[in-house]
mmCIF file of N, CA, C and O in Angstrom:
data_model
loop_
_atom_site.group_PDB
_atom_site.id
_atom_site.type_symbol
_atom_site.label_atom_id
_atom_site.label_comp_id
_atom_site.label_asym_id
_atom_site.label_seq_id
_atom_site.Cartn_x
_atom_site.Cartn_y
_atom_site.Cartn_z
ATOM 1 N N MET P 1 0.823 -1.195 0.000
ATOM 2 C CA MET P 1 0.000 0.000 0.000
ATOM 3 C C MET P 1 0.861 1.250 0.000
ATOM 4 O O MET P 1 0.543 2.228 0.631
ATOM 5 N N LYS P 2 1.908 1.202 -0.709
ATOM 6 C CA LYS P 2 2.835 2.316 -0.731
ATOM 7 C C LYS P 2 2.235 3.564 -1.370
ATOM 8 O O LYS P 2 2.480 4.672 -0.915
ATOM 9 N N ASP P 3 1.416 3.419 -2.417
ATOM 10 C CA ASP P 3 0.892 4.576 -3.124
ATOM 11 C C ASP P 3 -0.464 5.053 -2.596
ATOM 12 O O ASP P 3 -1.056 5.944 -3.141
ATOM 13 N N ARG P 4 -0.938 4.460 -1.511
ATOM 14 C CA ARG P 4 -2.228 4.873 -0.958
ATOM 15 C C ARG P 4 -2.075 5.300 0.490
ATOM 16 O O ARG P 4 -1.308 4.737 1.241
ATOM 17 N N GLU P 5 -2.870 6.295 0.845
ATOM 18 C CA GLU P 5 -2.921 6.724 2.230
ATOM 19 C C GLU P 5 -4.042 5.959 2.906
ATOM 20 O O GLU P 5 -4.710 5.142 2.300
ATOM 21 N N ALA P 6 -4.283 6.264 4.164
ATOM 22 C CA ALA P 6 -5.370 5.619 4.883
ATOM 23 C C ALA P 6 -6.700 5.957 4.232
ATOM 24 O O ALA P 6 -6.873 7.043 3.690
ATOM 25 N N PRO P 7 -7.654 5.016 4.259
ATOM 26 C CA PRO P 7 -8.961 5.309 3.684
ATOM 27 C C PRO P 7 -9.598 6.501 4.375
ATOM 28 O O PRO P 7 -9.444 6.700 5.566
ATOM 29 N N SER P 8 -10.307 7.305 3.611
ATOM 30 C CA SER P 8 -11.025 8.434 4.169
ATOM 31 C C SER P 8 -12.500 8.218 3.950
ATOM 32 O O SER P 8 -12.906 7.391 3.145
ATOM 33 N N LYS P 9 -13.327 8.944 4.684
ATOM 34 C CA LYS P 9 -14.765 8.806 4.507
ATOM 35 C C LYS P 9 -15.107 9.160 3.073
ATOM 36 O O LYS P 9 -14.764 10.211 2.577
ATOM 37 N N GLY P 10 -15.771 8.253 2.398
ATOM 38 C CA GLY P 10 -16.170 8.528 1.028
ATOM 39 C C GLY P 10 -15.290 7.854 -0.007
ATOM 40 O O GLY P 10 -15.508 8.012 -1.182
ATOM 41 N N GLY P 11 -14.291 7.095 0.412
ATOM 42 C CA GLY P 11 -13.493 6.379 -0.575
ATOM 43 C C GLY P 11 -12.021 6.386 -0.251
ATOM 44 O O GLY P 11 -11.560 7.050 0.648
ATOM 45 N N GLU P 12 -11.303 5.588 -0.993
ATOM 46 C CA GLU P 12 -9.858 5.500 -0.835
ATOM 47 C C GLU P 12 -9.183 6.715 -1.447
ATOM 48 O O GLU P 12 -9.573 7.188 -2.500
ATOM 49 N N ARG P 13 -8.159 7.217 -0.786
ATOM 50 C CA ARG P 13 -7.385 8.335 -1.313
ATOM 51 C C ARG P 13 -6.106 7.774 -1.902
ATOM 52 O O ARG P 13 -5.426 6.974 -1.292
ATOM 53 N N THR P 14 -5.825 8.176 -3.131
ATOM 54 C CA THR P 14 -4.588 7.764 -3.790
ATOM 55 C C THR P 14 -3.737 9.011 -4.007
ATOM 56 O O THR P 14 -4.149 10.115 -3.677
ATOM 57 N N ALA P 15 -2.568 8.803 -4.587
ATOM 58 C CA ALA P 15 -1.698 9.941 -4.891
ATOM 59 C C ALA P 15 -2.371 10.877 -5.901
ATOM 60 O O ALA P 15 -2.001 12.033 -6.015
ATOM 61 N N ARG P 16 -3.376 10.398 -6.625
ATOM 62 C CA ARG P 16 -4.070 11.203 -7.628
ATOM 63 C C ARG P 16 -5.503 11.513 -7.203
ATOM 64 O O ARG P 16 -6.383 11.603 -8.037
ATOM 65 N N GLY P 17 -5.752 11.671 -5.920
ATOM 66 C CA GLY P 17 -7.079 12.041 -5.454
ATOM 67 C C GLY P 17 -7.868 10.854 -4.948
ATOM 68 O O GLY P 17 -7.342 9.757 -4.786
ATOM 69 N N LEU P 18 -9.151 11.089 -4.701
ATOM 70 C CA LEU P 18 -10.032 10.034 -4.208
ATOM 71 C C LEU P 18 -10.398 9.070 -5.327
ATOM 72 O O LEU P 18 -10.485 9.460 -6.497
ATOM 73 N N GLU P 19 -10.618 7.811 -4.967
ATOM 74 C CA GLU P 19 -11.083 6.827 -5.941
ATOM 75 C C GLU P 19 -12.486 7.211 -6.386
ATOM 76 O O GLU P 19 -13.327 7.549 -5.551
ATOM 77 N N PRO P 20 -12.780 7.170 -7.676
ATOM 78 C CA PRO P 20 -14.133 7.461 -8.146
ATOM 79 C C PRO P 20 -15.123 6.409 -7.650
ATOM 80 O O PRO P 20 -14.753 5.251 -7.436
ATOM 81 N N ILE P 21 -16.365 6.814 -7.459
ATOM 82 C CA ILE P 21 -17.456 5.924 -7.091
ATOM 83 C C ILE P 21 -18.513 6.010 -8.185
ATOM 84 O O ILE P 21 -18.478 6.933 -9.002
ATOM 85 N N PRO P 22 -19.450 5.059 -8.249
ATOM 86 C CA PRO P 22 -20.509 5.177 -9.257
ATOM 87 C C PRO P 22 -21.197 6.537 -9.159
ATOM 88 O O PRO P 22 -21.610 6.958 -8.079
ATOM 89 N N GLY P 23 -21.267 7.235 -10.279
ATOM 90 C CA GLY P 23 -21.821 8.586 -10.324
ATOM 91 C C GLY P 23 -20.748 9.644 -10.513
ATOM 92 O O GLY P 23 -21.029 10.745 -10.962
ATOM 93 N N SER P 24 -19.503 9.318 -10.171
ATOM 94 C CA SER P 24 -18.387 10.242 -10.376
ATOM 95 C C SER P 24 -18.135 10.417 -11.868
ATOM 96 O O SER P 24 -18.315 9.478 -12.651
ATOM 97 N N ILE P 25 -17.689 11.588 -12.263
ATOM 98 C CA ILE P 25 -17.379 11.853 -13.674
ATOM 99 C C ILE P 25 -16.316 10.878 -14.180
ATOM 100 O O ILE P 25 -16.378 10.412 -15.306
ATOM 101 N N THR P 26 -15.361 10.534 -13.337
ATOM 102 C CA THR P 26 -14.243 9.685 -13.753
ATOM 103 C C THR P 26 -14.428 8.214 -13.375
ATOM 104 O O THR P 26 -13.475 7.438 -13.443
ATOM 105 N N TYR P 27 -15.640 7.797 -12.991
ATOM 106 C CA TYR P 27 -15.859 6.405 -12.569
ATOM 107 C C TYR P 27 -15.493 5.405 -13.668
ATOM 108 O O TYR P 27 -14.889 4.381 -13.399
ATOM 109 N N SER P 28 -15.849 5.687 -14.896
ATOM 110 C CA SER P 28 -15.540 4.778 -16.014
ATOM 111 C C SER P 28 -14.273 5.191 -16.751
ATOM 112 O O SER P 28 -14.071 4.817 -17.899
ATOM 113 N N GLY P 29 -13.423 5.973 -16.116
ATOM 114 C CA GLY P 29 -12.209 6.471 -16.746
ATOM 115 C C GLY P 29 -12.332 7.961 -17.024
ATOM 116 O O GLY P 29 -13.354 8.580 -16.745
ATOM 117 N N GLN P 30 -11.293 8.529 -17.567
ATOM 118 C CA GLN P 30 -11.286 9.956 -17.870
ATOM 119 C C GLN P 30 -12.275 10.258 -19.002
ATOM 120 O O GLN P 30 -12.467 9.439 -19.892
ATOM 121 N N PRO P 31 -12.904 11.441 -18.955
ATOM 122 C CA PRO P 31 -13.813 11.815 -20.049
ATOM 123 C C PRO P 31 -13.070 11.846 -21.393
ATOM 124 O O PRO P 31 -11.873 12.122 -21.437
ATOM 125 N N ARG P 32 -13.784 11.552 -22.467
ATOM 126 C CA ARG P 32 -13.163 11.549 -23.801
ATOM 127 C C ARG P 32 -12.787 12.954 -24.251
ATOM 128 O O ARG P 32 -11.823 13.143 -24.962
ATOM 129 N N THR P 33 -13.579 13.946 -23.863
ATOM 130 C CA THR P 33 -13.273 15.327 -24.237
ATOM 131 C C THR P 33 -12.501 15.984 -23.105
ATOM 132 O O THR P 33 -12.787 15.760 -21.927
ATOM 133 N N LYS P 34 -11.515 16.755 -23.447
ATOM 134 C CA LYS P 34 -10.683 17.444 -22.462
ATOM 135 C C LYS P 34 -11.181 18.866 -22.264
ATOM 136 O O LYS P 34 -11.708 19.495 -23.179
ATOM 137 N N LEU P 35 -11.010 19.383 -21.072
ATOM 138 C CA LEU P 35 -11.407 20.754 -20.764
ATOM 139 C C LEU P 35 -10.269 21.683 -21.169
ATOM 140 O O LEU P 35 -9.400 22.007 -20.376
ATOM 141 N N THR P 36 -10.267 22.108 -22.413
ATOM 142 C CA THR P 36 -9.149 22.895 -22.939
ATOM 143 C C THR P 36 -9.252 24.378 -22.628
ATOM 144 O O THR P 36 -8.245 25.075 -22.643
ATOM 145 N N LYS P 37 -10.451 24.894 -22.343
ATOM 146 C CA LYS P 37 -10.589 26.322 -22.068
ATOM 147 C C LYS P 37 -10.437 26.654 -20.589
ATOM 148 O O LYS P 37 -10.273 27.806 -20.230
ATOM 149 N N SER P 38 -10.473 25.651 -19.744
ATOM 150 C CA SER P 38 -10.323 25.868 -18.304
ATOM 151 C C SER P 38 -8.852 25.835 -17.929
ATOM 152 O O SER P 38 -8.070 25.073 -18.493
ATOM 153 N N SER P 39 -8.478 26.644 -16.967
ATOM 154 C CA SER P 39 -7.084 26.718 -16.522
ATOM 155 C C SER P 39 -6.698 25.475 -15.733
ATOM 156 O O SER P 39 -7.510 24.920 -14.986
ATOM 157 N N VAL P 40 -5.446 25.058 -15.904
ATOM 158 C CA VAL P 40 -4.905 23.977 -15.084
ATOM 159 C C VAL P 40 -5.003 24.416 -13.630
ATOM 160 O O VAL P 40 -4.726 25.559 -13.292
ATOM 161 N N GLY P 41 -5.442 23.512 -12.772
ATOM 162 C CA GLY P 41 -5.614 23.827 -11.360
ATOM 163 C C GLY P 41 -7.010 24.316 -11.017
ATOM 164 O O GLY P 41 -7.341 24.454 -9.844
ATOM 165 N N SER P 42 -7.830 24.571 -12.049
ATOM 166 C CA SER P 42 -9.205 25.003 -11.795
ATOM 167 C C SER P 42 -9.978 23.888 -11.110
ATOM 168 O O SER P 42 -9.768 22.709 -11.370
ATOM 169 N N ALA P 43 -10.908 24.285 -10.260
ATOM 170 C CA ALA P 43 -11.763 23.331 -9.562
ATOM 171 C C ALA P 43 -13.208 23.586 -9.952
ATOM 172 O O ALA P 43 -13.595 24.714 -10.240
ATOM 173 N N PHE P 44 -13.990 22.508 -9.988
ATOM 174 C CA PHE P 44 -15.419 22.644 -10.255
ATOM 175 C C PHE P 44 -16.175 21.540 -9.519
ATOM 176 O O PHE P 44 -15.641 20.468 -9.264
ATOM 177 N N PRO P 45 -17.445 21.815 -9.154
ATOM 178 C CA PRO P 45 -18.240 20.839 -8.408
ATOM 179 C C PRO P 45 -19.034 19.908 -9.327
ATOM 180 O O PRO P 45 -19.295 20.222 -10.491
ATOM 181 N N HIS P 46 -19.411 18.782 -8.774
ATOM 182 C CA HIS P 46 -20.301 17.829 -9.446
ATOM 183 C C HIS P 46 -21.171 17.202 -8.366
ATOM 184 O O HIS P 46 -20.654 16.630 -7.401
ATOM 185 N N ASP P 47 -22.491 17.345 -8.490
ATOM 186 C CA ASP P 47 -23.436 16.786 -7.525
ATOM 187 C C ASP P 47 -24.210 15.645 -8.174
ATOM 188 O O ASP P 47 -24.589 15.731 -9.344
ATOM 189 N N PHE P 48 -24.466 14.589 -7.408
ATOM 190 C CA PHE P 48 -25.252 13.461 -7.906
ATOM 191 C C PHE P 48 -25.780 12.662 -6.723
ATOM 192 O O PHE P 48 -25.388 12.889 -5.577
ATOM 193 N N ILE P 49 -26.681 11.744 -7.009
ATOM 194 C CA ILE P 49 -27.213 10.819 -6.006
ATOM 195 C C ILE P 49 -26.528 9.478 -6.244
ATOM 196 O O ILE P 49 -26.544 8.945 -7.355
ATOM 197 N N ASP P 50 -25.928 8.905 -5.179
ATOM 198 C CA ASP P 50 -25.207 7.641 -5.355
ATOM 199 C C ASP P 50 -26.168 6.453 -5.353
ATOM 200 O O ASP P 50 -27.385 6.612 -5.233
ATOM 201 N N GLN P 51 -25.609 5.259 -5.481
ATOM 202 C CA GLN P 51 -26.423 4.049 -5.590
ATOM 203 C C GLN P 51 -27.183 3.729 -4.310
ATOM 204 O O GLN P 51 -28.084 2.893 -4.323
ATOM 205 N N TYR P 52 -26.860 4.401 -3.209
ATOM 206 C CA TYR P 52 -27.557 4.192 -1.942
ATOM 207 C C TYR P 52 -28.572 5.301 -1.652
ATOM 208 O O TYR P 52 -29.144 5.352 -0.580
ATOM 209 N N GLY P 53 -28.753 6.208 -2.610
ATOM 210 C CA GLY P 53 -29.722 7.287 -2.449
ATOM 211 C C GLY P 53 -29.196 8.492 -1.698
ATOM 212 O O GLY P 53 -29.964 9.369 -1.323
ATOM 213 N N ARG P 54 -27.882 8.554 -1.474
ATOM 214 C CA ARG P 54 -27.287 9.696 -0.769
ATOM 215 C C ARG P 54 -26.893 10.779 -1.766
ATOM 216 O O ARG P 54 -26.447 10.477 -2.870
ATOM 217 N N GLN P 55 -27.051 12.040 -1.358
ATOM 218 C CA GLN P 55 -26.596 13.147 -2.188
ATOM 219 C C GLN P 55 -25.096 13.293 -1.981
ATOM 220 O O GLN P 55 -24.612 13.357 -0.855
ATOM 221 N N VAL P 56 -24.353 13.329 -3.093
ATOM 222 C CA VAL P 56 -22.893 13.414 -3.050
ATOM 223 C C VAL P 56 -22.454 14.682 -3.771
ATOM 224 O O VAL P 56 -22.957 15.000 -4.843
ATOM 225 N N GLU P 57 -21.534 15.408 -3.166
ATOM 226 C CA GLU P 57 -20.930 16.579 -3.805
ATOM 227 C C GLU P 57 -19.434 16.312 -3.925
ATOM 228 O O GLU P 57 -18.757 16.080 -2.930
ATOM 229 N N GLU P 58 -18.937 16.314 -5.162
ATOM 230 C CA GLU P 58 -17.509 16.114 -5.402
ATOM 231 C C GLU P 58 -16.914 17.380 -5.997
ATOM 232 O O GLU P 58 -17.592 18.118 -6.711
ATOM 233 N N THR P 59 -15.651 17.612 -5.700
ATOM 234 C CA THR P 59 -14.909 18.713 -6.307
ATOM 235 C C THR P 59 -13.776 18.103 -7.116
ATOM 236 O O THR P 59 -13.022 17.267 -6.611
ATOM 237 N N TYR P 60 -13.694 18.507 -8.383
ATOM 238 C CA TYR P 60 -12.661 18.030 -9.293
ATOM 239 C C TYR P 60 -11.638 19.125 -9.537
ATOM 240 O O TYR P 60 -11.979 20.304 -9.529
ATOM 241 N N ILE P 61 -10.397 18.719 -9.795
ATOM 242 C CA ILE P 61 -9.336 19.659 -10.144
ATOM 243 C C ILE P 61 -8.735 19.212 -11.472
ATOM 244 O O ILE P 61 -8.454 18.025 -11.681
ATOM 245 N N ILE P 62 -8.551 20.177 -12.371
ATOM 246 C CA ILE P 62 -7.962 19.896 -13.692
ATOM 247 C C ILE P 62 -6.445 19.833 -13.550
ATOM 248 O O ILE P 62 -5.814 20.762 -13.043
ATOM 249 N N GLN P 63 -5.877 18.724 -14.009
ATOM 250 C CA GLN P 63 -4.444 18.477 -13.922
ATOM 251 C C GLN P 63 -3.722 19.032 -15.154
ATOM 252 O O GLN P 63 -4.354 19.338 -16.165
ATOM 253 N N PRO P 64 -2.387 19.167 -15.105
ATOM 254 C CA PRO P 64 -1.627 19.692 -16.255
ATOM 255 C C PRO P 64 -1.852 18.915 -17.559
ATOM 256 O O PRO P 64 -1.833 19.499 -18.642
ATOM 257 N N ASP P 65 -2.117 17.604 -17.465
ATOM 258 C CA ASP P 65 -2.376 16.816 -18.675
ATOM 259 C C ASP P 65 -3.857 16.854 -19.078
ATOM 260 O O ASP P 65 -4.286 16.120 -19.947
ATOM 261 N N ARG P 66 -4.641 17.724 -18.412
ATOM 262 C CA ARG P 66 -6.079 17.927 -18.648
ATOM 263 C C ARG P 66 -6.944 16.784 -18.131
ATOM 264 O O ARG P 66 -8.128 16.726 -18.409
ATOM 265 N N SER P 67 -6.359 15.882 -17.368
ATOM 266 C CA SER P 67 -7.172 14.853 -16.724
ATOM 267 C C SER P 67 -7.814 15.465 -15.479
ATOM 268 O O SER P 67 -7.467 16.574 -15.059
ATOM 269 N N LEU P 68 -8.754 14.737 -14.891
ATOM 270 C CA LEU P 68 -9.465 15.213 -13.706
ATOM 271 C C LEU P 68 -9.162 14.314 -12.524
ATOM 272 O O LEU P 68 -9.035 13.101 -12.674
ATOM 273 N N ILE P 69 -9.060 14.913 -11.341
ATOM 274 C CA ILE P 69 -8.974 14.136 -10.116
ATOM 275 C C ILE P 69 -10.099 14.583 -9.193
ATOM 276 O O ILE P 69 -10.529 15.737 -9.215
ATOM 277 N N VAL P 70 -10.589 13.638 -8.394
ATOM 278 C CA VAL P 70 -11.580 13.950 -7.368
ATOM 279 C C VAL P 70 -10.788 14.411 -6.144
ATOM 280 O O VAL P 70 -10.096 13.630 -5.500
ATOM 281 N N ALA P 71 -10.855 15.702 -5.860
ATOM 282 C CA ALA P 71 -10.079 16.270 -4.759
ATOM 283 C C ALA P 71 -10.825 16.227 -3.437
ATOM 284 O O ALA P 71 -10.215 16.186 -2.371
ATOM 285 N N HIS P 72 -12.166 16.244 -3.509
ATOM 286 C CA HIS P 72 -12.965 16.295 -2.283
ATOM 287 C C HIS P 72 -14.303 15.625 -2.543
ATOM 288 O O HIS P 72 -14.862 15.738 -3.633
ATOM 289 N N ARG P 73 -14.814 14.933 -1.536
ATOM 290 C CA ARG P 73 -16.146 14.319 -1.639
ATOM 291 C C ARG P 73 -16.853 14.522 -0.310
ATOM 292 O O ARG P 73 -16.271 14.320 0.759
ATOM 293 N N GLN P 74 -18.111 14.932 -0.404
ATOM 294 C CA GLN P 74 -18.909 15.132 0.796
ATOM 295 C C GLN P 74 -20.288 14.521 0.577
ATOM 296 O O GLN P 74 -20.907 14.717 -0.469
ATOM 297 N N TYR P 75 -20.753 13.777 1.579
ATOM 298 C CA TYR P 75 -22.106 13.236 1.544
ATOM 299 C C TYR P 75 -22.996 14.200 2.300
ATOM 300 O O TYR P 75 -22.683 14.607 3.409
ATOM 301 N N LYS P 76 -24.114 14.569 1.679
ATOM 302 C CA LYS P 76 -25.031 15.534 2.279
ATOM 303 C C LYS P 76 -26.362 14.854 2.549
ATOM 304 O O LYS P 76 -26.796 14.005 1.765
ATOM 305 N N PRO P 77 -27.020 15.258 3.627
ATOM 306 C CA PRO P 77 -28.338 14.672 3.892
ATOM 307 C C PRO P 77 -29.333 15.126 2.828
ATOM 308 O O PRO P 77 -29.268 16.253 2.341
ATOM 309 N N ILE P 78 -30.213 14.237 2.445
ATOM 310 C CA ILE P 78 -31.242 14.576 1.481
ATOM 311 C C ILE P 78 -32.354 15.302 2.208
ATOM 312 O O ILE P 78 -32.853 14.841 3.237
ATOM 313 N N ARG P 79 -32.709 16.450 1.720
ATOM 314 C CA ARG P 79 -33.752 17.281 2.323
ATOM 315 C C ARG P 79 -35.064 17.061 1.572
ATOM 316 O O ARG P 79 -35.107 17.109 0.354
ATOM 317 N N PHE P 80 -36.098 16.791 2.331
ATOM 318 C CA PHE P 80 -37.428 16.643 1.757
ATOM 319 C C PHE P 80 -38.227 17.905 2.049
ATOM 320 O O PHE P 80 -38.170 18.440 3.157
ATOM 321 N N PHE P 81 -38.962 18.370 1.085
ATOM 322 C CA PHE P 81 -39.774 19.572 1.271
ATOM 323 C C PHE P 81 -40.846 19.312 2.315
ATOM 324 O O PHE P 81 -41.498 18.280 2.312
ATOM 325 N N GLY P 82 -41.023 20.272 3.225
ATOM 326 C CA GLY P 82 -42.044 20.154 4.259
ATOM 327 C C GLY P 82 -41.677 19.259 5.420
ATOM 328 O O GLY P 82 -42.499 19.026 6.301
ATOM 329 N N VAL P 83 -40.453 18.745 5.448
ATOM 330 C CA VAL P 83 -40.055 17.869 6.563
ATOM 331 C C VAL P 83 -38.993 18.546 7.376
ATOM 332 O O VAL P 83 -38.117 19.167 6.931
#
């Protein structure tokens, strides 16, 4: 386990960010199209509902080779209207 740190809430952390989970932009590999107009180091959010019905907010960072890493993941409680 030389290239991995201790597991963190929400997934394993590697030298290249958190491991993708189902619903992550990079779960099936890097996107085919590269973000060429965004600056290297730019961060952007991605929200989705995971396979367990939890709301997940991930933050991605654009790397020098234009690949994406999951830099942060947070599970948020699902809010129901009127409750």
